[in-house]
PDB file of C-alpha atoms in Angstrom:
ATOM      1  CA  UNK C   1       0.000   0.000   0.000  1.00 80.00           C
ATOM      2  CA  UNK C   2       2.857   2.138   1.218  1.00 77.00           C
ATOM      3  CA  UNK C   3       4.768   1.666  -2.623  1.00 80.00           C
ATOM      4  CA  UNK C   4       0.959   2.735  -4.289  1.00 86.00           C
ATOM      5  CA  UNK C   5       0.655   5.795  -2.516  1.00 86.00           C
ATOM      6  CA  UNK C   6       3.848   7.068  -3.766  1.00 84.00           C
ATOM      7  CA  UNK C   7       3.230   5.696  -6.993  1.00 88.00           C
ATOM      8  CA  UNK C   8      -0.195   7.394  -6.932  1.00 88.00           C
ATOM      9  CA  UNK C   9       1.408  11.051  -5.965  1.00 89.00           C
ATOM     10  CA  UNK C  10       3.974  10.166  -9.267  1.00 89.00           C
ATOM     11  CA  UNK C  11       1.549   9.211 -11.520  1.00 90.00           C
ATOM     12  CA  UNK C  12      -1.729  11.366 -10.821  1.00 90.00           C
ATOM     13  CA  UNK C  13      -1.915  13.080 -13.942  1.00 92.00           C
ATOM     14  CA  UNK C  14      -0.921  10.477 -16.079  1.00 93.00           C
ATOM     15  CA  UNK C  15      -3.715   8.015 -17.596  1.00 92.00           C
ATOM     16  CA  UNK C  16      -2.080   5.040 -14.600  1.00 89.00           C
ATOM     17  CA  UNK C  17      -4.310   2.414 -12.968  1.00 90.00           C
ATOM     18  CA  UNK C  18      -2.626   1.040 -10.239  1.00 91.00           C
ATOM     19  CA  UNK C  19      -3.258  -2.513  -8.821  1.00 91.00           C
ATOM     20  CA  UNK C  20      -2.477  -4.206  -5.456  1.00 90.00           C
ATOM     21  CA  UNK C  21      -1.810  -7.691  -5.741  1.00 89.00           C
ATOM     22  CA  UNK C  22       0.342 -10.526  -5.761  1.00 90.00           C
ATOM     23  CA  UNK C  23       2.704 -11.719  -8.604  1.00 92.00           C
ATOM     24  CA  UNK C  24       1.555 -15.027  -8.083  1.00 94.00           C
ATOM     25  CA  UNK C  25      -1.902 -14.628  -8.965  1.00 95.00           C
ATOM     26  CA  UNK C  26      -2.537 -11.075 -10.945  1.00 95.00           C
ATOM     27  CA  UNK C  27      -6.060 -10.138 -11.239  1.00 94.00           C
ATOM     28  CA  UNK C  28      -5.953  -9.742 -15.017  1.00 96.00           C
ATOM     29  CA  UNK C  29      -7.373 -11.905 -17.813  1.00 96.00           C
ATOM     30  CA  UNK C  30      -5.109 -14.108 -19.559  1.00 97.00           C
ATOM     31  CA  UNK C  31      -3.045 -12.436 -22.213  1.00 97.00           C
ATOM     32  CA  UNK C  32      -4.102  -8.870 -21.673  1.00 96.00           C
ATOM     33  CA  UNK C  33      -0.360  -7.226 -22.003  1.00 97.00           C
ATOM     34  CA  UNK C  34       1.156  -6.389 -24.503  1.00 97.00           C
ATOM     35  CA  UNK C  35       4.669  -6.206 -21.536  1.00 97.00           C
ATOM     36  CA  UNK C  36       5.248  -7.150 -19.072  1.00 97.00           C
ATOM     37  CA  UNK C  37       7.723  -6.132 -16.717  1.00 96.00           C
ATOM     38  CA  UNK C  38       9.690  -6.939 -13.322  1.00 96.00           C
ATOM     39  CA  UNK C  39      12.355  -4.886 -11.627  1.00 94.00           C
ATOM     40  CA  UNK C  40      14.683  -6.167  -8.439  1.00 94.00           C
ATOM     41  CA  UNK C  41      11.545  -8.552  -8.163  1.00 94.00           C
ATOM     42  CA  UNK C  42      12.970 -12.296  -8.150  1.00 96.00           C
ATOM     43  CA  UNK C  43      15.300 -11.695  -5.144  1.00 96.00           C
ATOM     44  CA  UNK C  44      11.521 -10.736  -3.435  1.00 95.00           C
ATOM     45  CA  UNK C  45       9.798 -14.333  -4.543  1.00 95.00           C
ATOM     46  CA  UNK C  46      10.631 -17.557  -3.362  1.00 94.00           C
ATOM     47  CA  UNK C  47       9.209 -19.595  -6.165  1.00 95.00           C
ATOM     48  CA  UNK C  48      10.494 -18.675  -9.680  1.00 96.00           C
ATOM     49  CA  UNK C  49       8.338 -21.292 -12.044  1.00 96.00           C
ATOM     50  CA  UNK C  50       5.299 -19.930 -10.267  1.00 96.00           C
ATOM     51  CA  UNK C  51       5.763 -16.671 -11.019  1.00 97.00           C
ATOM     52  CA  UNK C  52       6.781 -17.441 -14.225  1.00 97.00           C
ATOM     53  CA  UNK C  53       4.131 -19.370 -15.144  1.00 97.00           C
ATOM     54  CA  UNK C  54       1.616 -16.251 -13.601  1.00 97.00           C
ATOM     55  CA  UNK C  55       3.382 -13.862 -16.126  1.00 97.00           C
ATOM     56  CA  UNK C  56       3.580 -15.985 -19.082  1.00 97.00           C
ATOM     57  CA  UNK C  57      -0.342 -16.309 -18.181  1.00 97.00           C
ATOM     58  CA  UNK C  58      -1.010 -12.783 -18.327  1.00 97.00           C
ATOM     59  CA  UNK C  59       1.148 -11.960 -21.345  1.00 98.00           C
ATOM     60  CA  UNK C  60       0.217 -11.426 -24.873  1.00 97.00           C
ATOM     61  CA  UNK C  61       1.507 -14.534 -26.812  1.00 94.00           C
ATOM     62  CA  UNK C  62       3.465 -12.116 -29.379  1.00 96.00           C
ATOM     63  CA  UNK C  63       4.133  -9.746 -26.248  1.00 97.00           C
ATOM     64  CA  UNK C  64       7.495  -9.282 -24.356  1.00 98.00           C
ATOM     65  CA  UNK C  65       8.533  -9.672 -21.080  1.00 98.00           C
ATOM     66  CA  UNK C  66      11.124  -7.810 -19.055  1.00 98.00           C
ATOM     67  CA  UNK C  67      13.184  -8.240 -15.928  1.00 98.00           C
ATOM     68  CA  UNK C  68      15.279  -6.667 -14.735  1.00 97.00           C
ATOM     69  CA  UNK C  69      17.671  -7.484 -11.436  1.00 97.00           C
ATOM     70  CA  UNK C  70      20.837  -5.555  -9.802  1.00 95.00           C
ATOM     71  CA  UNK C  71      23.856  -7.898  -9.929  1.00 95.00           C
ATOM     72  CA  UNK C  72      25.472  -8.741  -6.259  1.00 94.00           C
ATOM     73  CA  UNK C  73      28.806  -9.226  -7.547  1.00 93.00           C
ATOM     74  CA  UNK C  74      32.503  -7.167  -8.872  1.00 90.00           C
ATOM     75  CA  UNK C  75      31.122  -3.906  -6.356  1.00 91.00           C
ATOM     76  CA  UNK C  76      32.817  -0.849  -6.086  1.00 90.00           C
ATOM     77  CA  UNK C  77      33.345   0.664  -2.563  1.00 90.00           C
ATOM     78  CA  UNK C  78      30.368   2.908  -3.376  1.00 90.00           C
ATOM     79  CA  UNK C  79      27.564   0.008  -4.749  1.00 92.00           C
ATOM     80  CA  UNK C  80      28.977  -1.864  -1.372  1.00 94.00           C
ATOM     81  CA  UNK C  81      27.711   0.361   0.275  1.00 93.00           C
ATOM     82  CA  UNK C  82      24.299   0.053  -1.284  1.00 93.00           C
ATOM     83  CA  UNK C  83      24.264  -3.218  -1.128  1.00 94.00           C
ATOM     84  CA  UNK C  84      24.711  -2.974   2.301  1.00 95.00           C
ATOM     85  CA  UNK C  85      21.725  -0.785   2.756  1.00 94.00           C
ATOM     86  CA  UNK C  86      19.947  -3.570   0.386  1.00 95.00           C
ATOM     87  CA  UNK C  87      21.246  -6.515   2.844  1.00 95.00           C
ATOM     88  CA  UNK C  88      20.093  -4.783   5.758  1.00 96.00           C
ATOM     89  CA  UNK C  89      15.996  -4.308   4.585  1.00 95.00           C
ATOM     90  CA  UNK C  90      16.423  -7.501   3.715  1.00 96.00           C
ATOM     91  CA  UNK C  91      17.628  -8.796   7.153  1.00 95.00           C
ATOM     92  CA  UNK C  92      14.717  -6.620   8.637  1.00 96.00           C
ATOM     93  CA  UNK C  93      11.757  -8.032   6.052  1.00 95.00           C
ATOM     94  CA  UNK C  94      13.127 -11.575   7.307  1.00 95.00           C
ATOM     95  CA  UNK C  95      12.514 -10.290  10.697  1.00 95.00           C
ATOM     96  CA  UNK C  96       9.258  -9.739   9.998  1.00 94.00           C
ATOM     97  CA  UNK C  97       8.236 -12.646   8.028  1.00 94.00           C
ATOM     98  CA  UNK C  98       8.880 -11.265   4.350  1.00 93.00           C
ATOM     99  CA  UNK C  99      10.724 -13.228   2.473  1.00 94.00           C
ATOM    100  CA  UNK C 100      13.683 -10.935   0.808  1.00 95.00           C
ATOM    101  CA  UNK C 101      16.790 -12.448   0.104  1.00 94.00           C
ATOM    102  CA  UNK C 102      20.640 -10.952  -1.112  1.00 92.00           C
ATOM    103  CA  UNK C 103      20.446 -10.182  -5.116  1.00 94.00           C
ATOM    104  CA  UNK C 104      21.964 -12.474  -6.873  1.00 96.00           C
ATOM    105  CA  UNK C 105      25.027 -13.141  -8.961  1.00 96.00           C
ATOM    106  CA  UNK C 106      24.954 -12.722 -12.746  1.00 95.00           C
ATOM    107  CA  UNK C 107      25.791 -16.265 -12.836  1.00 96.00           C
ATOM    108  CA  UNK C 108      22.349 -17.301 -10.716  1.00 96.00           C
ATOM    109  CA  UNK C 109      20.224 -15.066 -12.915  1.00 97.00           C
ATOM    110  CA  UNK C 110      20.947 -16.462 -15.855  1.00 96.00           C
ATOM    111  CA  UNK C 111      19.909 -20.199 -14.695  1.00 96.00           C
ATOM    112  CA  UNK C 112      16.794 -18.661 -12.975  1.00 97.00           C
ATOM    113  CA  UNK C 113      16.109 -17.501 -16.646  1.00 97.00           C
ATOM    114  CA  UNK C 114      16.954 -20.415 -18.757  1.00 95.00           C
ATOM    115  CA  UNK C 115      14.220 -22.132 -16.240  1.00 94.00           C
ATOM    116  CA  UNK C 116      11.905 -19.762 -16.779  1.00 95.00           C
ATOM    117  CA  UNK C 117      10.921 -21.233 -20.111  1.00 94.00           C
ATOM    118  CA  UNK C 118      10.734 -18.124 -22.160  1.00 97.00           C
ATOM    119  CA  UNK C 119      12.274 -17.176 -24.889  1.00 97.00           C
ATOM    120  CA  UNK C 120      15.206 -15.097 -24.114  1.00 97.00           C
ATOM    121  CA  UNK C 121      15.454 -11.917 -26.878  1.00 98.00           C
ATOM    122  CA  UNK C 122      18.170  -9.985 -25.578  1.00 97.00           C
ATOM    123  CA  UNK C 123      20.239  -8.879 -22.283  1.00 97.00           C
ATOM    124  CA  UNK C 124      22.478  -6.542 -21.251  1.00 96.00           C
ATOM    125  CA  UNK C 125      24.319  -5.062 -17.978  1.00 95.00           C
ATOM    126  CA  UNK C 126      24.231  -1.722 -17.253  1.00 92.00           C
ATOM    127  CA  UNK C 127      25.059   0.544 -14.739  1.00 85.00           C
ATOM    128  CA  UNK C 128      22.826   2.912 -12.771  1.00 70.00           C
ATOM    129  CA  UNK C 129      25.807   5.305 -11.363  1.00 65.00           C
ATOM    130  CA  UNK C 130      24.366   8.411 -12.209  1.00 64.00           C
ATOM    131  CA  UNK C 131      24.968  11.854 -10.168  1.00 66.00           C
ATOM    132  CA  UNK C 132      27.422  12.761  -7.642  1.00 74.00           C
ATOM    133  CA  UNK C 133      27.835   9.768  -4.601  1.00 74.00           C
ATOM    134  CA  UNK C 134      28.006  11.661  -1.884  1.00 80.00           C
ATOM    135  CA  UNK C 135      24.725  13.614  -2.328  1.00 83.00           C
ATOM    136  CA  UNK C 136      23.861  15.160   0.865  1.00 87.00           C
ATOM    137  CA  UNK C 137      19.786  14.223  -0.260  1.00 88.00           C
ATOM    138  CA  UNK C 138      19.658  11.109  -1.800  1.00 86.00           C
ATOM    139  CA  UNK C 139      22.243  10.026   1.775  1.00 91.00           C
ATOM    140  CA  UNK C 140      19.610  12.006   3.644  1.00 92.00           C
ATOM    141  CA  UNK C 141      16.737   9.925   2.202  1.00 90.00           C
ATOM    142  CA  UNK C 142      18.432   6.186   2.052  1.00 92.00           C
ATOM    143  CA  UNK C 143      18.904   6.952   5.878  1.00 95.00           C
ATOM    144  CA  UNK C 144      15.824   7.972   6.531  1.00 94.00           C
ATOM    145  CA  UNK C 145      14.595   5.110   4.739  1.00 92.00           C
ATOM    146  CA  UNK C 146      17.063   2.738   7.254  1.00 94.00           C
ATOM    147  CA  UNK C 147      15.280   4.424  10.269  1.00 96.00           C
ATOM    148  CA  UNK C 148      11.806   4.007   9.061  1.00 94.00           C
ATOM    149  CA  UNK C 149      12.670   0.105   8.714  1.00 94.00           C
ATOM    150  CA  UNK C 150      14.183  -0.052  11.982  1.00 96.00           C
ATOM    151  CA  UNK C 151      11.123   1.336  13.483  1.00 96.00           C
ATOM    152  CA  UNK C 152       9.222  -1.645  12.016  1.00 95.00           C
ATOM    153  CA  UNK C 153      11.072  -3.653  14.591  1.00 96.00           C
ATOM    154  CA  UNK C 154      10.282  -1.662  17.578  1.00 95.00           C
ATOM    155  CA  UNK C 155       9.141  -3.705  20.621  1.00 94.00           C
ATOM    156  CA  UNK C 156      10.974  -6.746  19.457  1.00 94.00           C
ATOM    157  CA  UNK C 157      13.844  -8.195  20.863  1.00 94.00           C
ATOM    158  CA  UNK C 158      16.482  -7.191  17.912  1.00 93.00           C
ATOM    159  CA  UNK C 159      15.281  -3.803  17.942  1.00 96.00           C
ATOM    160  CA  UNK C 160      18.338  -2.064  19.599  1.00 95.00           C
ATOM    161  CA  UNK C 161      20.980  -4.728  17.276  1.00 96.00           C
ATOM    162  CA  UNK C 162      19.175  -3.604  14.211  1.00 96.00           C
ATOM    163  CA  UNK C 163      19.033   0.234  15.309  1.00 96.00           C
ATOM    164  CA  UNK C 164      23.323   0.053  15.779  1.00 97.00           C
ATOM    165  CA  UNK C 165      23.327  -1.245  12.381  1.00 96.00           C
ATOM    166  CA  UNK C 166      21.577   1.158  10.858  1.00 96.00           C
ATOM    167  CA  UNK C 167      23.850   3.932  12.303  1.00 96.00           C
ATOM    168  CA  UNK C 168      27.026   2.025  10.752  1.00 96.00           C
ATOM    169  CA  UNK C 169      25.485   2.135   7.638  1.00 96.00           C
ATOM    170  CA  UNK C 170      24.587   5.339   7.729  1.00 95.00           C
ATOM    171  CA  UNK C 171      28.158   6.424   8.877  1.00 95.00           C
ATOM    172  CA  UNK C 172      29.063   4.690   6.056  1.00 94.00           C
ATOM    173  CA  UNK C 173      27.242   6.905   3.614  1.00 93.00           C
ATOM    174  CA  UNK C 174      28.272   9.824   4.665  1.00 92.00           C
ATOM    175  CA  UNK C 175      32.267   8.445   5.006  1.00 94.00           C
ATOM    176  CA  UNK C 176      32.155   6.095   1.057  1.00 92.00           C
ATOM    177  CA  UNK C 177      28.780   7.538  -0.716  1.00 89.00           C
ATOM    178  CA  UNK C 178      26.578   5.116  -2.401  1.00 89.00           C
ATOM    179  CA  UNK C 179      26.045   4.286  -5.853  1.00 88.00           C
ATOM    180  CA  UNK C 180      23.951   1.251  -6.885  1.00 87.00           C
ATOM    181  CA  UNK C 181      24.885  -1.830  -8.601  1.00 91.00           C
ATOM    182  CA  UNK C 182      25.301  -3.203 -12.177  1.00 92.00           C
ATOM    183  CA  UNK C 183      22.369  -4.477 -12.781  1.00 95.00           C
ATOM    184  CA  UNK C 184      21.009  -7.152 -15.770  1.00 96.00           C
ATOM    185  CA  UNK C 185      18.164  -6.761 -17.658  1.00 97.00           C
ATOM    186  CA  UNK C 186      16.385  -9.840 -19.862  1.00 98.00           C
ATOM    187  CA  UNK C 187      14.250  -8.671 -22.953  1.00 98.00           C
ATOM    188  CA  UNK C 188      11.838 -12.228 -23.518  1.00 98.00           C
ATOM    189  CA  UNK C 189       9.305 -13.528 -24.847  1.00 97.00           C
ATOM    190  CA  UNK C 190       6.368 -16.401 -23.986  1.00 95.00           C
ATOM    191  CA  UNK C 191       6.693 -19.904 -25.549  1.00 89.00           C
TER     192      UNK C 191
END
């Protein structure tokens, strides 16, 4: 609900009709896109074929589908540091019963894809380092972010472990700057 709002402040004046619901069973008829698309969404789902099987479903047979996933591998100091950030929601979703594991490597992406039974068009890695590292906002907001997780956990007994980490990582923003990872992108197509 939390990523629709924003979405909804983004997109209000744009002809957008946003959905809640699970990849696993989309409340859509089957083959009503023409694309469909997923980004840093496998490292959120636990089984693959099932989602691929849900988004083959929903995809026009002459349609495309497109993923998209950073890469957890060959970091500089900077994407460490994001990746850090990255490990640390995921550490905290785990906490809380959401399953969220570490990206994974280029290597592990490509099997994930060759089972996904598509078609595979194209891919490519790219980089997202864009803008200076050490912005004072985009630090400002990724720790802000960290806080607002840590909060989740309040009451619990790894609240105050969780709540140290968070101000290393932070420290660690303002001392390295953050820039995130290479990440791979699959252009394919339905079977």
């Amino acid at each position: 609900p939390q990523a629709l709002n924003i979405a909804d402040s983004e997109f209000r004046q744009m002809p957008v009709v946003l959905v809640q619901g699970s990849g696993m069973a989309m409340p859509f008829t089957d083959h009503y896109f023409d694309t469909v698309t997923m980004s840093n969404a496998l490292h959120h789902i636990e089984a693959h074929q099932a989602l691929f099987a849900e988004t083959g479903r929903v995809c026009k047979s002459q349609g495309l589908i497109v993923v998209n996933e950073m890469i957890n591998e060959s970091l500089s100091a900077m994407q460490e540091t994001y990746m850090l950030y990255h490990r640390f929601s995921a550490e905290i979703d785990n906490q809380l019963g959401r399953y969220h594991r570490e990206p994974f490597t280029e290597k592990d992406l490509l099997a994930i894809i060759k089972l996904s039974g598509f078609q595979v068009l194209d891919s490519f890695v790219h980089s997202e380092i864009t803008g200076d590292a050490m912005n004072t906002q985009e630090i400002d907001a990724m720790s802000e972010r960290l806080k607002n997780k840590v909060a989740l956990l309040h009451g619990t007994d790894h609240y105050y472990f969780y709540e140290n980490k968070a101000r290393e990582i932070i420290c660690r923003f303002k001392k390295t700057g953050i820039h995130r990872p290479r990440h791979i992108t699959f252009i394919l197509k339905p079977v």
